[in-house]
């Protein structure tokens, strides 16, 4: 079971990052739920989603204590940092978050996602960089399947496949 | 696992309706169910059906009355304030015995309320929100797959009993995405219009009339009895309920819809800590699974029952009627669009154990 909260500004691909994880898990035959925050949200506002991945059916899709937090911006890190379970993982988008996580009981991974996305020549693919980092560090998803998932999701816009896979691979390559 | 698709609850309801033979959709936008009309607007033309975004909720439900009266599988969807606007039409539809499906993805109230999930329309759905003595078959699905499964067969039930079927969800259920297996398209090519349908053809010598006006008291009383005979038959044949770890439970939690999933997590957490807790979940909210609750109430191991809802306490009244004073029935709820976590429920149950 991996309970993941992904949070950031609207427009950062927060909800779609959750969907990449959800689709990958589904294609592996796992159970999954993807629950977005919804409301009067807009580009520049805050957005988050809760994703549960498990081998058995998901009971509650609501996450109070996440195993993994993906924080795409500072307000999101501040909001959720203390809810992560001890021993859990926090992936921080260090392009937008200068601070270090003060907690010592969690694994923290800093990813300069926006800069790496530029290296992949797709400035909108910061979320794919994070996706790569998540797949590497969570160990809950198969890498090859995740790459195939990216191709499937962009099947109708094939010109975006290479740069998104590149962003994913660069994220995956990070320690 | 390629045969599964990831869908929102709203989308699953729309696709299941199409696959279940729905060929007419009438609706007016409102959060958090907008994916249903959005999906229908794309999908309905592909199957040769009718999609109309009406000028109001009142218009939409009366379009359902008209289309349903011709024997077509017609539906509408909305959320709480919009469903209130439809109540007059729903009452007429029940009086005229027109089969149809109505989806309510409940948001918090009263009034315009908020757009976050709630279960505050339970009374409206199961007790009859409009005027007059009537009921609907009301389903309370708890997952995207259950949305799909219940909606897929909802029209069959609606036509079998000549009643409206209501799918009572909430904003959370509408927005959540989960993998689902799609059922095959029902073959509507041999669809035979029922012998009551006023489709303008094949009348023969006998006029077909669809109406809810009965001026003669004796005539109307007979209609009232006829409707309730159907509801009795539904109670016998259509009641659905899930029981989870009740066999040795000392506290039985009860909830419906998505809340029941949060409760299930709480039950698992409490069981891990050694507490004997179970859950009972009605899948049909009307007919209410009274017999299941009677059985639970009669079990000597059960000390109390707790109804857990996103309201100030509505389903608890049906629970109490079913339990009939045999065991104490407690309540825990959140409202206004706030949703409890499994941890909140655990804390609430542990208070009871002290």
XYZ file of C-alpha atoms in Angstrom:
529
model
C 0.000 0.000 0.000
C 1.299 3.438 -0.930
C -0.780 6.451 0.018
C 0.406 9.500 -1.880
C -0.574 13.149 -1.613
C 0.499 15.321 -4.545
C 0.116 19.063 -4.083
C 1.081 22.272 -5.804
C -0.191 25.220 -7.827
C -2.960 24.676 -10.331
C -1.259 24.387 -13.721
C 1.800 22.487 -12.457
C 0.376 19.181 -13.569
C -0.395 18.050 -10.045
C -3.592 16.206 -10.946
C -2.076 14.704 -14.091
C 0.969 13.486 -12.134
C -1.486 11.655 -9.896
C -3.105 10.195 -12.993
C 0.252 8.984 -14.351
C 0.746 7.088 -11.097
C -2.854 5.821 -11.160
C -2.699 4.629 -14.772
C 0.690 2.962 -14.244
C -0.643 1.106 -11.219
C -3.780 0.052 -13.102
C -1.778 -1.244 -16.069
C 0.225 -3.337 -13.614
C -3.018 -4.881 -12.404
C -2.960 -3.067 -9.075
C -5.879 -1.481 -7.300
C -5.846 2.295 -7.315
C -7.912 5.322 -6.426
C -7.322 8.917 -7.551
C -9.222 11.581 -5.651
C -8.751 15.246 -6.588
C -9.445 18.226 -4.432
C -12.145 20.038 -6.331
C -13.691 23.393 -5.874
C -13.298 26.979 -6.993
C -9.754 26.263 -8.074
C -7.874 27.847 -10.942
C -4.478 28.290 -12.486
C -2.237 29.702 -9.780
C -4.484 28.456 -6.972
C -3.663 25.350 -4.983
C -4.546 21.863 -6.153
C -3.935 18.450 -4.699
C -4.904 14.868 -5.201
C -4.781 11.708 -3.122
C -3.673 8.510 -4.813
C -3.839 5.081 -3.161
C -2.024 2.146 -4.752
C -2.456 -1.337 -3.329
C -2.572 -5.011 -4.226
C -5.993 -5.389 -2.586
C -9.097 -3.211 -3.047
C -8.813 0.327 -1.710
C -11.141 1.011 1.198
C -10.901 4.673 2.165
C -9.603 6.892 -0.644
C -9.131 9.717 1.866
C -5.567 10.081 3.101
C -4.906 11.546 6.537
C -1.381 10.147 6.958
C 0.403 9.818 3.602
C 3.291 7.447 2.996
C 4.542 9.789 0.303
C 4.156 13.529 -0.156
C 5.020 15.187 -3.447
C 5.242 18.936 -2.836
C 5.441 21.018 -5.991
C 5.458 24.375 -4.180
C 6.132 25.898 -0.764
C 2.540 26.305 0.489
C 1.913 22.621 -0.281
C 4.998 21.511 1.606
C 4.010 23.639 4.600
C 0.467 22.292 4.541
C 1.285 18.584 4.417
C 4.844 18.156 5.739
C 3.785 17.179 9.242
C 1.118 14.723 8.097
C 3.582 12.302 6.453
C 4.056 9.128 8.457
C 7.404 8.585 10.176
C 9.571 6.613 7.787
C 7.677 8.008 4.810
C 9.012 9.892 1.814
C 8.779 13.530 0.774
C 9.675 14.552 -2.768
C 10.335 18.290 -2.898
C 10.343 20.364 -6.081
C 13.462 22.312 -5.183
C 13.044 24.574 -8.213
C 10.315 26.390 -6.320
C 11.122 25.450 -2.720
C 14.353 26.834 -1.316
C 13.801 25.525 2.222
C 15.023 22.179 3.480
C 12.647 19.823 5.271
C 13.405 19.977 8.991
C 11.981 16.547 9.834
C 14.620 13.869 10.321
C 12.263 10.874 10.487
C 11.377 10.905 6.787
C 13.313 10.337 3.589
C 13.519 13.591 1.618
C 14.344 13.802 -2.066
C 15.027 17.182 -3.626
C 14.337 17.402 -7.337
C 15.149 20.508 -9.387
C 12.200 19.585 -11.555
C 11.630 22.761 -13.540
C 15.295 23.018 -14.521
C 15.491 19.349 -15.487
C 12.298 19.693 -17.532
C 14.029 22.446 -19.504
C 16.907 20.033 -20.148
C 14.344 17.652 -21.603
C 13.206 20.586 -23.782
C 9.735 20.424 -22.317
C 9.259 23.131 -19.686
C 5.781 21.798 -18.926
C 7.110 18.362 -17.969
C 8.343 19.134 -14.438
C 5.669 16.756 -13.194
C 7.116 13.982 -15.391
C 10.546 14.566 -13.854
C 8.952 14.098 -10.442
C 7.122 11.018 -11.742
C 10.491 9.503 -12.671
C 11.864 10.275 -9.253
C 8.778 8.772 -7.594
C 9.014 5.531 -9.586
C 12.699 5.221 -8.711
C 12.351 5.864 -4.991
C 8.956 4.366 -4.157
C 9.706 0.995 -5.682
C 5.943 0.497 -5.941
C 5.757 0.789 -9.737
C 7.570 -0.943 -12.570
C 9.754 1.432 -14.588
C 9.172 -0.068 -18.028
C 5.431 -0.097 -17.425
C 5.579 3.541 -16.327
C 7.323 4.521 -19.584
C 4.705 2.601 -21.579
C 2.012 4.402 -19.621
C 3.405 7.767 -20.725
C 3.213 6.639 -24.362
C -0.365 5.439 -23.904
C -1.520 8.639 -22.254
C 0.034 10.773 -25.008
C -1.083 8.384 -27.764
C -3.237 11.080 -29.337
C -0.442 13.680 -29.135
C 2.572 11.576 -30.200
C 4.881 14.544 -30.694
C 4.911 15.035 -26.912
C 5.954 11.463 -26.124
C 9.763 11.737 -26.544
C 10.237 14.867 -24.415
C 7.970 13.541 -21.683
C 9.790 10.218 -21.576
C 13.073 12.129 -21.544
C 11.863 14.180 -18.564
C 10.799 10.964 -16.830
C 14.173 9.312 -17.505
C 16.098 12.334 -16.198
C 14.002 12.243 -13.038
C 14.500 8.509 -12.696
C 18.271 8.886 -13.064
C 18.516 11.162 -10.021
C 19.653 9.774 -6.688
C -5.297 -5.685 -17.048
C -5.636 -3.851 -20.332
C -9.383 -4.468 -20.183
C -9.791 -2.032 -17.304
C -10.164 1.704 -17.787
C -9.636 4.519 -15.318
C -12.782 6.600 -14.959
C -14.385 9.169 -12.734
C -17.569 8.094 -10.960
C -19.482 10.655 -13.024
C -18.057 9.321 -16.286
C -18.737 5.724 -15.285
C -22.381 6.566 -14.628
C -22.696 8.204 -18.036
C -21.008 5.340 -19.899
C -22.964 2.705 -17.965
C -26.199 4.517 -18.799
C -25.363 4.458 -22.518
C -24.383 0.780 -22.344
C -27.569 0.117 -20.390
C -29.643 1.525 -23.232
C -30.072 5.196 -22.298
C -30.891 7.153 -25.450
C -32.067 10.469 -24.042
C -30.303 12.755 -21.581
C -31.615 16.075 -20.330
C -29.725 18.165 -17.822
C -28.608 21.529 -16.587
C -25.050 22.093 -15.287
C -24.139 22.088 -11.615
C -20.998 21.116 -9.700
C -20.009 18.385 -8.779
C -21.736 16.327 -11.483
C -20.819 18.259 -14.642
C -18.810 15.367 -16.072
C -22.086 13.490 -16.594
C -23.681 15.948 -19.066
C -20.250 16.708 -20.534
C -19.655 13.022 -21.246
C -23.209 12.540 -22.507
C -22.913 15.485 -24.897
C -20.059 13.672 -26.646
C -21.263 10.105 -26.328
C -25.004 10.383 -26.974
C -24.697 11.447 -30.652
C -22.376 8.458 -31.230
C -25.177 6.048 -30.325
C -27.928 7.969 -32.075
C -29.417 9.304 -28.859
C -30.613 12.704 -27.760
C -28.654 15.117 -25.568
C -30.235 18.379 -24.523
C -28.823 20.954 -22.166
C -32.098 22.388 -21.004
C -32.831 25.941 -19.895
C -33.396 24.805 -16.319
C -33.630 21.770 -14.055
C -37.412 22.026 -14.142
C -37.363 21.797 -17.931
C -34.934 18.851 -17.827
C -37.084 16.696 -15.537
C -40.187 17.432 -17.609
C -38.288 16.444 -20.755
C -37.535 13.173 -18.961
C -41.274 12.844 -18.264
C -42.052 13.317 -21.949
C -39.311 11.092 -23.333
C -39.871 8.402 -20.705
C -43.558 8.444 -21.532
C -42.741 7.298 -25.054
C -40.938 4.261 -23.649
C -37.433 5.613 -24.317
C -34.704 5.097 -21.736
C -34.334 8.695 -20.514
C -32.406 10.203 -17.631
C -31.282 13.390 -15.963
C -28.568 14.214 -13.472
C -27.962 17.059 -11.087
C -26.754 17.914 -7.610
C -28.673 18.874 -4.495
C -30.150 22.337 -5.293
C -30.913 21.145 -8.819
C -32.599 17.995 -7.533
C -34.789 20.166 -5.293
C -35.954 22.020 -8.398
C -36.855 18.698 -10.029
C -39.069 17.495 -7.189
C -42.380 18.519 -8.735
C -41.490 16.631 -11.891
C -40.337 13.589 -9.926
C -43.654 13.466 -8.082
C -45.557 13.658 -11.392
C -43.314 10.965 -12.871
C -44.055 8.689 -9.920
C -47.774 9.403 -10.218
C -47.721 8.728 -13.950
C -45.537 5.635 -13.468
C -42.855 6.674 -15.926
C -39.585 4.744 -15.804
C -36.422 6.854 -15.802
C -33.149 7.368 -13.955
C -32.249 10.422 -11.873
C -28.698 10.921 -10.587
C -27.985 13.097 -7.565
C -24.315 13.756 -6.837
C -24.984 15.321 -3.480
C -23.288 18.509 -2.292
C -23.635 20.206 1.070
C -26.683 22.280 1.969
C -29.198 23.643 2.744
C -29.800 26.279 0.110
C -26.950 26.761 -2.328
C -24.758 25.325 0.421
C -21.338 24.319 -0.851
C -19.925 22.114 -3.569
C -18.089 19.609 -1.380
C -19.362 16.069 -0.673
C -22.341 15.483 1.606
C -25.121 13.010 2.336
C -27.669 15.566 3.429
C -30.224 14.609 0.729
C -30.920 11.150 2.166
C -34.382 12.080 3.444
C -35.246 13.772 0.165
C -34.223 10.676 -1.791
C -35.784 7.905 0.281
C -38.805 9.559 1.884
C -40.045 11.304 -1.263
C -38.782 14.848 -1.808
C -41.854 15.944 -3.715
C -45.505 15.839 -2.703
C -47.673 12.796 -2.413
C -47.186 9.190 -1.392
C -44.372 7.834 -3.530
C -40.978 6.173 -3.408
C -38.122 5.550 -5.790
C -35.632 2.723 -6.024
C -32.573 4.450 -4.541
C -29.053 3.093 -4.943
C -26.086 4.302 -2.873
C -22.966 3.089 -4.727
C -19.612 3.207 -2.920
C -17.133 2.912 -5.796
C -16.736 3.721 -9.465
C -17.270 0.049 -10.343
C -20.463 -0.050 -8.300
C -21.632 3.151 -10.041
C -21.070 1.299 -13.306
C -22.792 -1.923 -12.210
C -25.855 -0.318 -10.617
C -26.378 2.237 -13.385
C -25.989 -0.433 -16.080
C -29.082 -2.276 -14.837
C -30.971 0.727 -13.458
C -33.143 1.134 -16.567
C -34.116 -2.547 -16.479
C -35.381 -2.030 -12.935
C -37.063 1.265 -13.837
C -39.010 -0.410 -16.649
C -39.740 -3.563 -14.671
C -41.510 -1.537 -11.972
C -42.404 1.596 -13.969
C -40.639 3.766 -11.413
C -37.827 6.316 -11.347
C -34.533 4.922 -10.093
C -32.274 7.334 -8.238
C -28.510 6.970 -7.997
C -27.529 8.809 -4.828
C -23.821 9.610 -4.840
C -21.791 12.505 -3.546
C -19.180 14.873 -4.894
C -16.377 12.558 -3.851
C -17.862 9.613 -5.743
C -18.384 11.780 -8.801
C -14.792 13.033 -8.851
C -12.816 9.951 -7.817
C -11.092 7.928 -10.539
C -10.794 4.145 -10.225
C -10.252 1.240 -12.615
C -13.480 -0.216 -13.935
C -14.510 -3.072 -16.169
C -16.936 -1.953 -18.854
C -20.001 -4.115 -19.467
C -21.074 -4.845 -23.066
C -23.570 -2.592 -24.854
C -27.101 -3.840 -24.282
C -28.750 -4.697 -27.571
C -31.440 -2.058 -28.004
C -32.180 -2.968 -31.635
C -34.991 -5.285 -30.576
C -36.261 -2.746 -28.084
C -40.015 -3.144 -27.999
C -41.852 -0.148 -26.707
C -43.944 -1.139 -23.711
C -47.704 -1.450 -24.165
C -48.305 1.689 -22.128
C -45.948 3.933 -24.104
C -47.517 6.968 -25.736
C -45.268 7.037 -28.780
C -47.999 8.027 -31.227
C -48.079 4.684 -33.001
C -49.644 1.255 -32.685
C -52.468 2.543 -30.541
C -55.101 0.248 -31.938
C -58.561 0.961 -30.615
C -57.544 1.585 -27.023
C -56.212 5.037 -26.178
C -53.076 5.075 -24.102
C -53.048 7.758 -21.461
C -50.207 8.835 -19.206
C -51.374 11.095 -16.445
C -51.094 11.632 -12.721
C -54.462 13.327 -12.250
C -57.161 11.199 -10.594
C -60.113 13.283 -9.490
C -62.146 10.423 -8.075
C -60.897 9.512 -4.556
C -61.620 5.812 -5.016
C -59.684 5.748 -8.245
C -56.710 7.571 -6.704
C -56.753 5.414 -3.606
C -56.486 2.361 -5.842
C -53.507 3.980 -7.590
C -51.865 4.681 -4.216
C -52.299 1.049 -3.223
C -50.990 -0.129 -6.575
C -47.840 1.996 -6.184
C -47.195 0.673 -2.703
C -47.738 -2.904 -3.802
C -44.836 -2.300 -6.210
C -42.717 -0.916 -3.385
C -43.476 -4.005 -1.295
C -42.417 -6.214 -4.179
C -39.224 -4.148 -4.573
C -38.480 -4.600 -0.863
C -38.759 -8.340 -1.370
C -36.759 -8.583 -4.590
C -34.411 -5.606 -4.890
C -32.963 -4.996 -1.430
C -29.162 -5.066 -1.395
C -26.842 -4.892 1.594
C -23.210 -5.617 2.483
C -22.104 -6.917 5.869
C -18.459 -6.827 6.889
C -16.996 -8.630 9.910
C -20.260 -8.523 11.873
C -20.232 -12.183 13.058
C -18.405 -11.450 16.326
C -18.653 -7.655 16.376
C -19.460 -5.787 19.565
C -19.870 -2.460 17.809
C -21.392 -2.416 14.335
C -20.788 0.737 12.307
C -23.185 1.580 9.527
C -22.746 3.901 6.562
C -23.585 4.087 2.879
C -21.788 5.274 -0.246
C -18.202 6.505 -0.109
C -18.434 7.002 3.655
C -18.800 3.229 3.998
C -15.319 2.866 2.488
C -13.835 5.210 5.065
C -15.689 3.178 7.700
C -14.272 -0.053 6.267
C -10.744 1.299 6.691
C -11.630 2.279 10.258
C -12.959 -1.239 10.930
C -9.695 -2.726 9.642
C -7.633 -0.366 11.819
C -9.741 -1.179 14.890
C -9.531 -4.919 14.200
C -5.735 -4.628 14.024
C -5.848 -3.107 17.505
C -7.961 -6.042 18.704
C -11.365 -4.333 18.810
C -14.347 -6.344 17.644
C -15.946 -3.953 15.186
C -17.967 -4.649 12.035
C -19.880 -2.762 9.385
C -23.222 -2.959 7.653
C -23.763 -0.997 4.438
C -27.093 -0.595 2.661
C -26.638 -0.601 -1.114
C -30.312 0.092 -1.729
C -31.343 3.021 0.456
C -34.921 2.433 -0.600
C -35.948 -0.304 -0.120
C -33.948 -0.145 3.114
C -32.431 -3.511 4.140
C -34.465 -3.684 7.335
C -34.108 -7.450 7.727
C -30.298 -7.217 7.801
C -30.448 -4.629 10.573
C -32.999 -6.704 12.504
C -30.626 -9.648 12.332
C -27.688 -7.533 13.566
C -29.835 -6.097 16.366
C -30.760 -9.625 17.474
C -27.144 -10.836 17.657
C -26.098 -11.215 21.290
C -22.501 -10.143 20.598
C -23.630 -6.751 19.248
C -23.678 -4.125 21.982
C -24.360 -1.026 19.922
C -24.718 0.308 16.422
C -23.285 3.603 15.202
C -24.496 5.424 12.109
C -21.759 7.391 10.369
C -22.878 9.989 7.860
C -21.972 13.197 6.080
C -25.044 14.887 7.562
C -26.530 15.856 10.904
C -28.107 12.391 11.066
C -30.619 11.175 8.480
C -30.100 7.485 7.686
C -29.910 6.914 11.440
C -33.720 7.233 11.534
C -34.127 4.215 9.250
C -31.488 2.365 11.263
C -33.407 3.084 14.475
C -36.701 1.982 12.917
C -35.069 -1.278 11.851
C -33.238 -1.884 15.126
C -36.520 -1.059 16.893
C -35.002 -0.267 20.272
C -33.207 -3.589 20.642
C -29.773 -1.973 20.768
C -28.579 1.589 21.294
C -27.930 3.479 18.049
C -25.290 6.202 18.239
C -24.295 8.794 15.667
C -21.139 10.336 14.298
C -21.241 12.756 11.409
C -19.461 15.559 9.625
C -21.206 18.088 7.456
C -20.857 21.301 5.515
C -18.673 19.496 2.991
C -16.129 18.241 5.520
C -15.313 14.544 5.265
C -14.188 12.436 8.209
C -11.041 10.315 7.982
C -10.765 6.692 9.070
C -8.674 7.973 11.995
C -11.559 10.229 13.101
C -13.919 7.244 13.119
C -11.442 5.128 15.082
C -11.221 7.862 17.724
C -15.016 8.101 17.886
C -15.408 4.328 18.356
C -12.713 4.185 21.011
C -14.670 6.810 22.977
C -17.606 4.371 23.011
C -15.419 1.540 24.304
C -14.293 3.531 27.325
